[in-house]
CSV table of C-alpha atoms and ligand atoms in Angstrom, one decimal:
chain,number,residue,atom,x,y,z
A,142,UNK,CA,11.9,25.9,18.5
A,143,UNK,CA,9.1,23.4,17.9
A,144,UNK,CA,8.4,20.4,20.1
A,145,UNK,CA,7.8,18.4,17.0
A,146,UNK,CA,8.2,18.9,13.2
A,147,UNK,CA,6.4,16.4,11.1
A,148,UNK,CA,7.5,16.0,7.5
A,149,UNK,CA,4.7,14.8,5.3
A,150,UNK,CA,1.0,15.7,5.6
A,151,UNK,CA,-0.3,12.2,4.5
A,152,UNK,CA,-2.5,10.0,6.8
A,153,UNK,CA,0.6,9.2,8.9
A,154,UNK,CA,1.8,12.7,9.4
A,155,UNK,CA,-1.6,14.3,10.0
A,156,UNK,CA,-2.6,11.5,12.5
A,157,UNK,CA,0.7,12.0,14.3
A,158,UNK,CA,0.2,15.8,14.5
A,159,UNK,CA,-3.3,15.3,15.9
A,160,UNK,CA,-2.0,12.9,18.6
A,161,UNK,CA,0.7,15.5,19.5
A,162,UNK,CA,-1.8,18.4,19.6
A,163,UNK,CA,-4.1,16.4,21.8
A,164,UNK,CA,-1.2,16.5,24.4
A,165,UNK,CA,-0.7,20.2,23.7
A,166,UNK,CA,2.7,19.9,22.0
A,167,UNK,CA,3.9,22.7,19.7
A,168,UNK,CA,3.7,21.1,16.3
A,169,UNK,CA,4.5,22.0,12.7
A,170,UNK,CA,3.5,19.8,9.7
A,171,UNK,CA,5.4,20.5,6.4
A,172,UNK,CA,4.5,19.1,3.0
A,173,UNK,CA,5.9,19.9,-0.4
A,174,UNK,CA,2.5,19.3,-2.1
A,175,UNK,CA,0.2,22.4,-2.4
A,176,UNK,CA,-2.5,20.7,-0.3
A,177,UNK,CA,-2.4,18.2,2.7
A,178,UNK,CA,-3.6,14.6,2.4
A,179,UNK,CA,-0.6,12.9,0.7
A,180,UNK,CA,-1.5,9.8,-1.3
A,181,UNK,CA,-4.8,9.6,0.4
A,182,UNK,CA,-6.1,12.3,-1.9
A,183,UNK,CA,-6.1,9.9,-4.9
A,184,UNK,CA,-7.6,6.9,-3.3
A,185,UNK,CA,-11.1,5.6,-4.1
A,186,UNK,CA,-12.0,1.9,-3.9
A,187,UNK,CA,-14.7,-0.5,-2.7
A,188,UNK,CA,-13.7,-2.6,0.3
A,189,UNK,CA,-14.7,-6.3,0.7
A,190,UNK,CA,-17.6,-5.4,2.9
A,191,UNK,CA,-19.0,-3.2,0.1
A,192,UNK,CA,-18.2,0.1,1.7
A,193,UNK,CA,-16.3,2.7,-0.3
A,194,UNK,CA,-13.0,4.2,0.8
A,195,UNK,CA,-12.9,7.7,-0.4
A,196,UNK,CA,-9.5,9.3,0.4
A,197,UNK,CA,-10.7,12.9,-0.2
A,198,UNK,CA,-13.4,12.5,2.5
A,199,UNK,CA,-10.9,10.8,4.8
A,200,UNK,CA,-8.5,13.7,4.4
A,201,UNK,CA,-11.3,16.2,5.2
A,202,UNK,CA,-12.0,14.3,8.4
A,203,UNK,CA,-8.3,14.4,9.5
A,204,UNK,CA,-8.0,18.1,8.5
A,205,UNK,CA,-11.1,19.0,10.5
A,206,UNK,CA,-9.7,17.4,13.6
A,207,UNK,CA,-6.2,19.0,13.0
A,208,UNK,CA,-7.9,22.5,12.6
A,209,UNK,CA,-10.0,22.1,15.7
A,210,UNK,CA,-6.7,21.4,17.6
A,211,UNK,CA,-5.1,24.5,15.9
A,212,UNK,CA,-2.4,22.5,14.2
A,213,UNK,CA,0.1,24.5,12.1
A,214,UNK,CA,0.3,22.9,8.6
A,215,UNK,CA,2.4,24.5,5.9
A,216,UNK,CA,2.2,23.2,2.3
A,217,UNK,CA,4.3,23.8,-0.8
A,218,UNK,CA,7.5,23.6,1.4
A,219,UNK,CA,10.1,21.1,0.3
A,220,UNK,CA,12.6,19.7,2.8
A,221,UNK,CA,16.0,19.1,1.3
A,222,UNK,CA,18.3,18.7,4.3
A,223,UNK,CA,18.2,18.0,8.0
A,224,UNK,CA,21.0,18.6,10.6
A,225,UNK,CA,21.2,16.8,13.8
A,226,UNK,CA,22.0,19.3,16.6
A,227,UNK,CA,22.8,18.6,20.2
A,228,UNK,CA,19.4,19.9,21.2
A,229,UNK,CA,17.3,18.4,18.3
A,230,UNK,CA,17.2,19.0,14.6
A,231,UNK,CA,17.4,21.8,12.1
A,232,UNK,CA,15.1,21.2,9.1
A,233,UNK,CA,16.3,23.0,5.9
A,234,UNK,CA,13.6,23.8,3.4
A,235,UNK,CA,13.1,25.9,0.2
A,236,UNK,CA,11.3,28.4,2.5
A,237,UNK,CA,13.8,28.7,5.4
A,238,UNK,CA,14.9,26.6,8.4
A,239,UNK,CA,12.9,25.2,11.3
A,240,UNK,CA,14.4,24.0,14.6
A,241,UNK,CA,12.7,21.2,16.6
A,242,UNK,CA,13.4,19.0,19.5
A,243,UNK,CA,11.7,16.0,17.9
A,244,UNK,CA,11.3,15.1,14.3
A,245,UNK,CA,8.8,12.7,12.6
A,246,UNK,CA,9.5,11.5,9.1
A,247,UNK,CA,6.2,10.6,7.4
A,248,UNK,CA,7.4,11.0,3.8
A,249,UNK,CA,5.5,8.0,2.3
A,250,UNK,CA,6.5,5.9,-0.7
A,251,UNK,CA,7.6,6.3,-4.3
A,252,UNK,CA,7.0,4.3,-7.4
A,253,UNK,CA,9.6,1.8,-8.8
A,254,UNK,CA,10.2,2.5,-12.5
A,255,UNK,CA,9.8,-0.3,-15.0
A,256,UNK,CA,11.7,0.7,-18.2
A,257,UNK,CA,10.2,-0.4,-21.5
A,258,UNK,CA,11.5,0.7,-25.0
A,259,UNK,CA,9.5,3.8,-26.0
A,260,UNK,CA,8.6,4.8,-22.4
A,261,UNK,CA,9.8,8.4,-22.9
A,262,UNK,CA,7.0,9.1,-25.4
A,263,UNK,CA,4.3,11.6,-24.3
A,264,UNK,CA,1.3,9.5,-23.1
A,265,UNK,CA,3.4,7.1,-21.0
A,266,UNK,CA,3.0,7.7,-17.2
A,267,UNK,CA,3.3,5.9,-13.9
A,268,UNK,CA,0.2,4.3,-12.6
A,269,UNK,CA,0.4,6.7,-9.6
A,270,UNK,CA,0.5,9.7,-11.9
A,271,UNK,CA,-2.6,8.5,-13.6
A,272,UNK,CA,-4.3,8.2,-10.2
A,273,UNK,CA,-3.4,11.7,-9.3
A,274,UNK,CA,-4.4,13.2,-12.6
A,275,UNK,CA,-7.8,11.4,-12.5
A,276,UNK,CA,-8.8,11.7,-8.9
A,277,UNK,CA,-7.0,14.8,-7.6
A,278,UNK,CA,-6.5,17.1,-10.7
A,279,UNK,CA,-9.6,15.7,-12.6
A,280,UNK,CA,-7.6,15.5,-15.9
A,281,UNK,CA,-8.5,12.8,-18.5
A,282,UNK,CA,-5.3,10.8,-19.0
A,283,UNK,CA,-6.3,9.6,-22.5
A,284,UNK,CA,-9.0,7.8,-24.4
A,285,UNK,CA,-7.9,4.1,-24.4
A,286,UNK,CA,-5.0,2.8,-22.4
A,287,UNK,CA,-3.1,-0.3,-21.3
A,288,UNK,CA,-1.4,-1.0,-18.0
A,289,UNK,CA,2.0,-2.5,-17.9
A,290,UNK,CA,2.4,-4.2,-14.5
A,291,UNK,CA,0.0,-6.4,-12.5
A,292,UNK,CA,0.1,-5.8,-8.8
A,293,UNK,CA,-2.1,-4.7,-5.9
A,294,UNK,CA,-1.7,-1.0,-6.7
A,295,UNK,CA,-2.3,-1.3,-10.5
A,296,UNK,CA,-5.5,-3.4,-9.9
A,297,UNK,CA,-6.9,-0.8,-7.4
A,298,UNK,CA,-6.0,2.1,-9.7
A,299,UNK,CA,-7.3,0.5,-12.8
A,300,UNK,CA,-10.7,0.3,-11.1
A,301,UNK,CA,-10.5,4.0,-10.2
A,302,UNK,CA,-9.7,4.9,-13.9
A,303,UNK,CA,-12.7,2.9,-15.1
A,304,UNK,CA,-15.0,4.6,-12.6
A,305,UNK,CA,-13.8,7.9,-14.0
A,306,UNK,CA,-15.0,6.7,-17.5
A,307,UNK,CA,-11.6,5.9,-18.9
A,308,UNK,CA,-11.3,2.9,-21.3
A,309,UNK,CA,-8.7,0.4,-20.4
A,310,UNK,CA,-7.8,-2.2,-23.1
A,311,UNK,CA,-6.2,-4.6,-20.7
A,312,UNK,CA,-3.5,-5.2,-18.1
A,313,UNK,CA,-0.3,-7.0,-19.1
A,314,UNK,CA,3.2,-7.6,-17.7
A,315,UNK,CA,6.3,-5.5,-18.4
A,316,UNK,CA,9.0,-7.6,-20.2
A,317,UNK,CA,11.6,-9.2,-17.9
A,318,UNK,CA,14.7,-7.1,-17.7
A,319,UNK,CA,17.3,-6.2,-15.1
A,320,UNK,CA,15.0,-3.6,-13.5
A,321,UNK,CA,11.6,-5.3,-13.8
A,322,UNK,CA,12.8,-8.7,-12.6
A,323,UNK,CA,10.0,-10.4,-10.7
A,324,UNK,CA,7.4,-7.9,-12.0
A,325,UNK,CA,7.7,-9.6,-15.4
A,326,UNK,CA,7.5,-13.2,-14.0
A,327,UNK,CA,4.0,-14.7,-14.4
A,328,UNK,CA,4.5,-17.1,-11.4
A,329,UNK,CA,5.5,-14.3,-9.0
A,330,UNK,CA,2.7,-12.0,-10.4
A,331,UNK,CA,0.1,-14.7,-10.0
A,332,UNK,CA,0.8,-14.9,-6.3
A,333,UNK,CA,0.2,-11.2,-6.0
A,334,UNK,CA,-3.0,-11.4,-8.1
A,335,UNK,CA,-4.4,-14.0,-5.8
A,336,UNK,CA,-3.8,-11.7,-2.8
A,337,UNK,CA,-6.2,-9.1,-4.3
A,338,UNK,CA,-8.8,-11.7,-5.3
A,339,UNK,CA,-11.2,-10.5,-2.6
A,340,UNK,CA,-11.4,-7.2,-4.5
A,341,UNK,CA,-12.5,-8.9,-7.7
A,342,UNK,CA,-15.9,-10.3,-8.7
A,343,UNK,CA,-14.2,-13.2,-10.6
A,344,UNK,CA,-15.0,-16.8,-9.9
A,345,UNK,CA,-11.5,-17.7,-11.2
A,346,UNK,CA,-9.7,-15.5,-8.8
A,347,UNK,CA,-12.0,-16.5,-5.9
A,348,UNK,CA,-11.1,-20.1,-6.8
A,349,UNK,CA,-7.4,-19.2,-6.9
A,350,UNK,CA,-7.4,-17.5,-3.5
A,351,UNK,CA,-8.4,-20.7,-1.8
A,352,UNK,CA,-5.2,-22.3,-3.0
A,353,UNK,CA,-3.0,-19.3,-2.8
A,354,UNK,CA,-0.3,-21.2,-1.0
A,355,UNK,CA,-0.4,-24.3,-3.2
A,356,UNK,CA,2.3,-24.0,-5.8
A,357,UNK,CA,1.0,-26.8,-8.1
A,358,UNK,CA,-2.4,-25.2,-8.3
A,359,UNK,CA,-0.9,-21.8,-9.2
A,360,UNK,CA,1.3,-23.5,-11.9
A,361,UNK,CA,-1.7,-25.3,-13.3
A,362,UNK,CA,-3.7,-22.1,-13.5
A,363,UNK,CA,-0.8,-20.5,-15.3
A,364,UNK,CA,-0.5,-23.3,-17.7
A,365,UNK,CA,-4.2,-23.1,-18.6
A,366,UNK,CA,-4.5,-19.4,-18.3
A,367,UNK,CA,-7.2,-18.3,-20.8
A,368,UNK,CA,-5.7,-16.7,-24.0
A,369,UNK,CA,-8.4,-13.9,-23.7
A,370,UNK,CA,-7.2,-13.1,-20.2
A,371,UNK,CA,-9.2,-13.2,-17.0
A,372,UNK,CA,-11.6,-10.3,-16.7
A,373,UNK,CA,-11.7,-8.1,-13.6
A,374,UNK,CA,-14.5,-5.5,-13.9
A,375,UNK,CA,-14.7,-6.3,-17.6
A,376,UNK,CA,-11.0,-5.6,-18.2
A,377,UNK,CA,-8.8,-8.6,-19.3
A,378,UNK,CA,-5.8,-9.3,-17.1
A,379,UNK,CA,-3.1,-11.2,-19.0
A,380,UNK,CA,-0.4,-12.7,-16.9
A,381,UNK,CA,1.0,-14.6,-19.9
A,382,UNK,CA,1.5,-11.5,-22.1
A,383,UNK,CA,4.1,-8.7,-21.8
A,384,UNK,CA,4.6,-5.3,-23.5
A,385,UNK,CA,7.9,-5.4,-25.4
A,386,UNK,CA,7.7,-1.9,-27.0
A,387,UNK,CA,5.7,1.3,-26.9
A,388,UNK,CA,5.3,2.8,-30.4
A,389,UNK,CA,4.6,6.3,-31.7
A,390,UNK,CA,6.3,9.3,-33.3
A,391,UNK,CA,5.0,12.4,-31.4
A,392,UNK,CA,3.1,10.5,-28.7
A,393,UNK,CA,1.9,6.9,-27.8
A,394,UNK,CA,0.0,5.3,-30.8
A,395,UNK,CA,0.2,1.6,-29.9
A,396,UNK,CA,2.1,-1.0,-28.0
A,397,UNK,CA,3.7,-4.3,-29.2
A,398,UNK,CA,2.7,-7.2,-26.9
A,399,UNK,CA,3.9,-10.8,-27.0
A,400,UNK,CA,3.0,-14.0,-25.2
A,401,UNK,CA,5.4,-15.2,-22.5
A,402,UNK,CA,6.2,-18.6,-20.9
A,403,UNK,CA,5.2,-19.2,-17.3
A,404,UNK,CA,8.7,-18.0,-16.4
A,405,UNK,CA,8.3,-14.7,-18.4
A,406,UNK,CA,10.4,-15.6,-21.4
A,407,UNK,CA,9.2,-14.2,-24.8
A,408,UNK,CA,7.6,-16.6,-27.2
A,409,UNK,CA,8.8,-15.5,-30.7
A,410,UNK,CA,6.2,-15.1,-33.4
A,411,UNK,CA,3.4,-14.2,-31.0
A,412,UNK,CA,3.8,-10.4,-31.3
A,413,UNK,CA,0.6,-8.3,-31.7
A,414,UNK,CA,0.0,-4.5,-32.0
A,415,UNK,CA,-2.6,-2.9,-29.8
A,416,UNK,CA,-3.8,0.7,-30.5
A,417,UNK,CA,-3.8,2.8,-27.4
A,418,UNK,CA,-3.1,6.5,-26.7
A,419,UNK,CA,-1.7,6.1,-23.2
A,420,UNK,CA,0.3,3.6,-21.2
A,421,UNK,CA,0.5,3.3,-17.4
A,422,UNK,CA,3.6,1.7,-16.0
A,423,UNK,CA,3.1,0.0,-12.6
A,424,UNK,CA,6.5,-1.1,-11.1
A,425,UNK,CA,5.4,-1.2,-7.5
A,426,UNK,CA,6.3,1.0,-4.5
A,427,UNK,CA,9.3,1.5,-2.3
A,428,UNK,CA,9.6,3.6,1.0
A,429,UNK,CA,10.8,7.2,0.5
A,430,UNK,CA,13.7,7.2,3.0
A,431,UNK,CA,16.3,9.8,1.8
A,432,UNK,CA,15.7,12.2,4.7
A,433,UNK,CA,16.4,9.5,7.2
A,434,UNK,CA,19.6,8.7,5.4
A,435,UNK,CA,20.7,12.4,5.5
A,436,UNK,CA,20.3,12.4,9.3
A,437,UNK,CA,22.5,9.2,9.5
A,438,UNK,CA,19.7,6.8,10.7
A,439,UNK,CA,20.7,3.2,10.2
A,440,UNK,CA,18.9,1.1,7.6
A,441,UNK,CA,17.8,-2.4,7.1
A,442,UNK,CA,16.9,-4.1,3.8
A,443,UNK,CA,13.7,-6.0,4.3
A,444,UNK,CA,12.0,-7.4,1.2
A,445,UNK,CA,8.6,-7.8,2.9
A,446,UNK,CA,8.5,-4.1,3.8
A,447,UNK,CA,9.4,-2.9,0.2
A,448,UNK,CA,13.1,-2.4,0.4
A,449,UNK,CA,15.5,-0.3,2.5
A,450,UNK,CA,13.8,1.0,5.6
A,451,UNK,CA,15.0,3.1,8.5
A,452,UNK,CA,15.6,1.0,11.6
A,453,UNK,CA,12.8,1.6,14.1
A,454,UNK,CA,10.9,-0.2,16.9
A,455,UNK,CA,7.3,-1.0,17.4
A,456,UNK,CA,6.7,2.4,18.9
A,457,UNK,CA,8.1,4.2,15.9
A,458,UNK,CA,11.3,5.3,17.5
A,459,UNK,CA,14.6,5.1,15.6
A,460,UNK,CA,18.0,4.6,17.3
A,461,UNK,CA,18.6,8.4,16.8
A,462,UNK,CA,17.3,10.3,19.9
A,463,UNK,CA,14.2,12.4,19.0
A,464,UNK,CA,13.8,10.9,15.5
A,465,UNK,CA,10.6,9.0,14.7
A,466,UNK,CA,9.1,7.4,11.6
A,467,UNK,CA,5.6,6.5,10.6
A,468,UNK,CA,3.6,5.4,7.5
A,469,UNK,CA,5.0,4.1,4.3
A,470,UNK,CA,8.6,5.2,5.1
A,471,UNK,CA,8.5,2.2,7.5
A,472,UNK,CA,7.2,-0.3,4.9
A,473,UNK,CA,4.5,-0.3,2.2
A,474,UNK,CA,1.0,-0.7,3.6
A,475,UNK,CA,-2.4,0.9,3.1
A,476,UNK,CA,-3.6,4.3,4.3
A,477,UNK,CA,-5.4,3.0,7.4
A,478,UNK,CA,-2.2,1.3,8.7
A,479,UNK,CA,-0.2,4.5,8.0
A,480,UNK,CA,-2.7,6.6,10.0
A,481,UNK,CA,-2.6,4.1,12.9
A,482,UNK,CA,1.2,4.2,12.9
A,483,UNK,CA,1.0,8.0,12.8
A,484,UNK,CA,-1.2,8.1,15.9
A,485,UNK,CA,1.2,5.7,17.6
A,486,UNK,CA,4.3,7.9,16.7
A,487,UNK,CA,2.5,11.0,18.0
A,488,UNK,CA,1.8,9.3,21.3
A,489,UNK,CA,5.4,8.0,21.6
A,490,UNK,CA,6.6,11.5,21.1
A,491,UNK,CA,4.2,12.9,23.7
A,492,UNK,CA,5.2,10.2,26.2
A,493,UNK,CA,8.9,11.1,25.8
A,494,UNK,CA,8.1,14.8,26.3
A,495,UNK,CA,5.6,14.5,29.2
A,496,UNK,CA,7.2,11.6,31.1
A,497,UNK,CA,7.3,13.5,34.4
A,498,UNK,CA,3.8,14.9,34.3
A,499,UNK,CA,1.6,12.4,32.6
A,500,UNK,CA,1.5,8.6,32.2
A,501,UNK,CA,0.5,7.9,28.7
A,502,UNK,CA,2.1,4.5,28.4
A,503,UNK,CA,-1.4,2.8,28.3
A,504,UNK,CA,-2.3,4.9,25.3
A,505,UNK,CA,0.9,3.9,23.5
A,506,UNK,CA,0.2,0.2,24.2
A,507,UNK,CA,-3.4,0.6,22.9
A,508,UNK,CA,-2.1,2.4,19.8
A,509,UNK,CA,0.4,-0.4,19.2
A,510,UNK,CA,-2.5,-2.9,19.3
A,511,UNK,CA,-4.5,-0.7,17.0
A,512,UNK,CA,-1.7,-0.9,14.4
A,513,UNK,CA,-1.8,-4.7,14.5
A,514,UNK,CA,-5.6,-4.9,14.3
A,515,UNK,CA,-5.7,-2.4,11.4
A,516,UNK,CA,-3.1,-4.4,9.6
A,517,UNK,CA,-5.0,-7.7,10.1
A,518,UNK,CA,-8.2,-6.2,8.7
A,519,UNK,CA,-6.6,-4.3,5.8
A,520,UNK,CA,-8.4,-4.5,2.5
A,521,UNK,CA,-5.2,-3.9,0.5
A,522,UNK,CA,-2.0,-5.7,1.4
A,523,UNK,CA,0.9,-4.7,-0.8
A,524,UNK,CA,3.5,-7.3,0.3
A,525,UNK,CA,3.0,-10.9,1.5
A,526,UNK,CA,4.7,-11.6,4.8
A,527,UNK,CA,4.2,-8.1,6.2
A,528,UNK,CA,4.1,-9.5,9.7
A,529,UNK,CA,7.4,-11.4,9.2
A,530,UNK,CA,8.9,-8.1,7.8
A,531,UNK,CA,7.8,-6.2,10.9
A,532,UNK,CA,9.3,-8.9,13.2
A,533,UNK,CA,12.6,-8.7,11.3
A,534,UNK,CA,12.6,-4.9,11.8
A,535,UNK,CA,12.0,-5.3,15.6
A,536,UNK,CA,15.0,-7.7,15.7
A,537,UNK,CA,17.2,-5.2,13.7
A,538,UNK,CA,16.2,-2.4,16.1
A,539,UNK,CA,17.3,-4.4,19.2
A,540,UNK,CA,20.5,-5.4,17.5
A,541,UNK,CA,21.4,-1.6,17.2
A,542,UNK,CA,20.5,-0.7,20.8
B,9,FAD,C1,1.4,6.5,-6.3
B,9,FAD,C2,0.9,5.8,-5.1
B,9,FAD,C3,-0.5,5.4,-5.1
B,9,FAD,C4,-1.0,4.8,-4.0
B,9,FAD,N1,-2.3,4.4,-4.0
B,9,FAD,C5,-2.8,3.7,-2.9
B,9,FAD,C6,-4.1,3.3,-2.9
B,9,FAD,O1,-4.9,3.4,-3.9
B,9,FAD,N2,-4.6,2.7,-1.8
B,9,FAD,C7,-3.8,2.5,-0.7
B,9,FAD,O2,-4.3,1.9,0.3
B,9,FAD,N3,-2.6,2.9,-0.7
B,9,FAD,C8,-2.1,3.5,-1.8
B,9,FAD,N4,-0.8,4.0,-1.7
B,9,FAD,C9,0.0,3.7,-0.5
B,9,FAD,C10,0.0,5.0,0.3
B,9,FAD,O3,1.3,5.4,0.3
B,9,FAD,C11,-0.6,4.8,1.6
B,9,FAD,O4,-2.0,4.4,1.4
B,9,FAD,C12,-0.6,6.1,2.4
B,9,FAD,O5,-1.0,7.2,1.7
B,9,FAD,C13,0.7,6.3,3.1
B,9,FAD,O6,0.6,7.3,4.0
B,9,FAD,P1,1.9,8.1,4.4
B,9,FAD,O7,1.3,9.2,5.3
B,9,FAD,O8,2.9,7.2,4.9
B,9,FAD,O9,2.5,8.8,3.1
B,9,FAD,P2,1.8,9.7,1.9
B,9,FAD,O10,0.4,9.6,1.9
B,9,FAD,O11,2.5,9.3,0.7
B,9,FAD,O12,2.3,11.1,2.4
B,9,FAD,C14,3.6,11.6,2.4
B,9,FAD,C15,3.7,13.0,2.2
B,9,FAD,O13,5.0,13.4,2.4
B,9,FAD,C16,5.4,14.5,1.6
B,9,FAD,N5,6.8,14.6,1.4
B,9,FAD,C17,7.6,13.6,1.0
B,9,FAD,N6,8.9,14.0,0.9
B,9,FAD,C18,8.9,15.3,1.3
B,9,FAD,C19,9.9,16.3,1.5
B,9,FAD,N7,11.1,16.1,1.2
B,9,FAD,N8,9.5,17.6,1.8
B,9,FAD,C20,8.2,17.9,2.1
B,9,FAD,N9,7.2,16.9,2.0
B,9,FAD,C21,7.5,15.7,1.6
B,9,FAD,C22,4.6,14.2,0.3
B,9,FAD,O14,4.4,15.3,-0.5
B,9,FAD,C23,3.3,13.5,0.8
B,9,FAD,O15,2.2,14.4,0.9
B,9,FAD,C24,-0.2,4.6,-2.8
B,9,FAD,C25,1.1,5.1,-2.8
B,9,FAD,C26,1.7,5.7,-3.9
B,9,FAD,C27,3.1,6.1,-3.9
């Protein structure tokens, strides 16, 4: 019987395990990937202050701390079921069962698919897959590619691909369909683009960021959007063009792109063919919450957090006794926020276990403050209105209690 089982060895899970070990709890961390680090392993970008965020180095730091504290981490183990017992939980995996009094779900996020005709051809991949192949497995994804989907994640990963010497033709939208919806709408996309302006050395985007909340300026910018696109790191970004088809017989050979109106409707007669040998589809991220649902945790749909999220409070507790959540399962944010939430969750668990022998309430309060400060200073913000989303969740938690 463990005091805590943590599912997910990303920044949230590792930070939580460290916090628990610092209070001498008996902890097991499980991850289905062969090595710990989660999505951190693929991350490499320059922050607005000019410093580089290198996910592999950040993972090493977390692992060193976890090792010093003799934290038990087991990889290549997949959790497929969890039972709620009277005395805690039984975690079912492909390598046996583990009993624990407390359970922390830190399973992260997954990518939303954006279907485009031809997307089953070899050479089509999600933008996250391209990131993992490039930065984790060091595999060249192709010679020249195009990215379908313009959002915070695709802009960050495009830069990572370029730094690895991969040629990107451009970044365009997916066509509007019942799945892509807003991801194919130039007005909606433009708002997102403006939010990453501080990452781009582009006068146009810096100009745009000053007026991010002014609809008429955004609309004007869209109306007069340059036909050659706006370049970010030398790569044109086209918010008024969309991929309508991916072409090829054995593998990707080209894509058909057309111009779209400011609302995303195709403009007939504007089709052009672009030769590429790979296509990255970037549909956005959503919280990976299935395991919370298996246990019977209540959910709340909150757009600003990325979709359906397990109900939880500011201290990472769910309405189910002994069940905690941290990181992207609680809403899509960057790795620093995930790590801060992990530390907070670990301290919350320690407080519940050690209530009679130690007062760690001050530490929990400090950790809550740290989550907020980290969020305010985050270089990457995936969703606008994240604070509103968090406030909605707090309200939802109290409605359940
Ligand atoms: C494709 C992709 C790319 C991203 N790129 C960036 C980026 O460049 N910059 C950035 O700031 N943020 C990025 N993010 C957001 C990223 O999720 C956070 O930065 C951060 O890694 C979240 O930390 P986490 O600990 O919550 O989850 P993760 O880091 O995602 O870790 C979750 C871990 O849980 C494990 N897991 C999940 N389900 C199970 C199961 N059933 N059994 C066992 N193990 C399981 C996974 O294998 C994974 O290792 C990206 C997210 C995705 C999905």
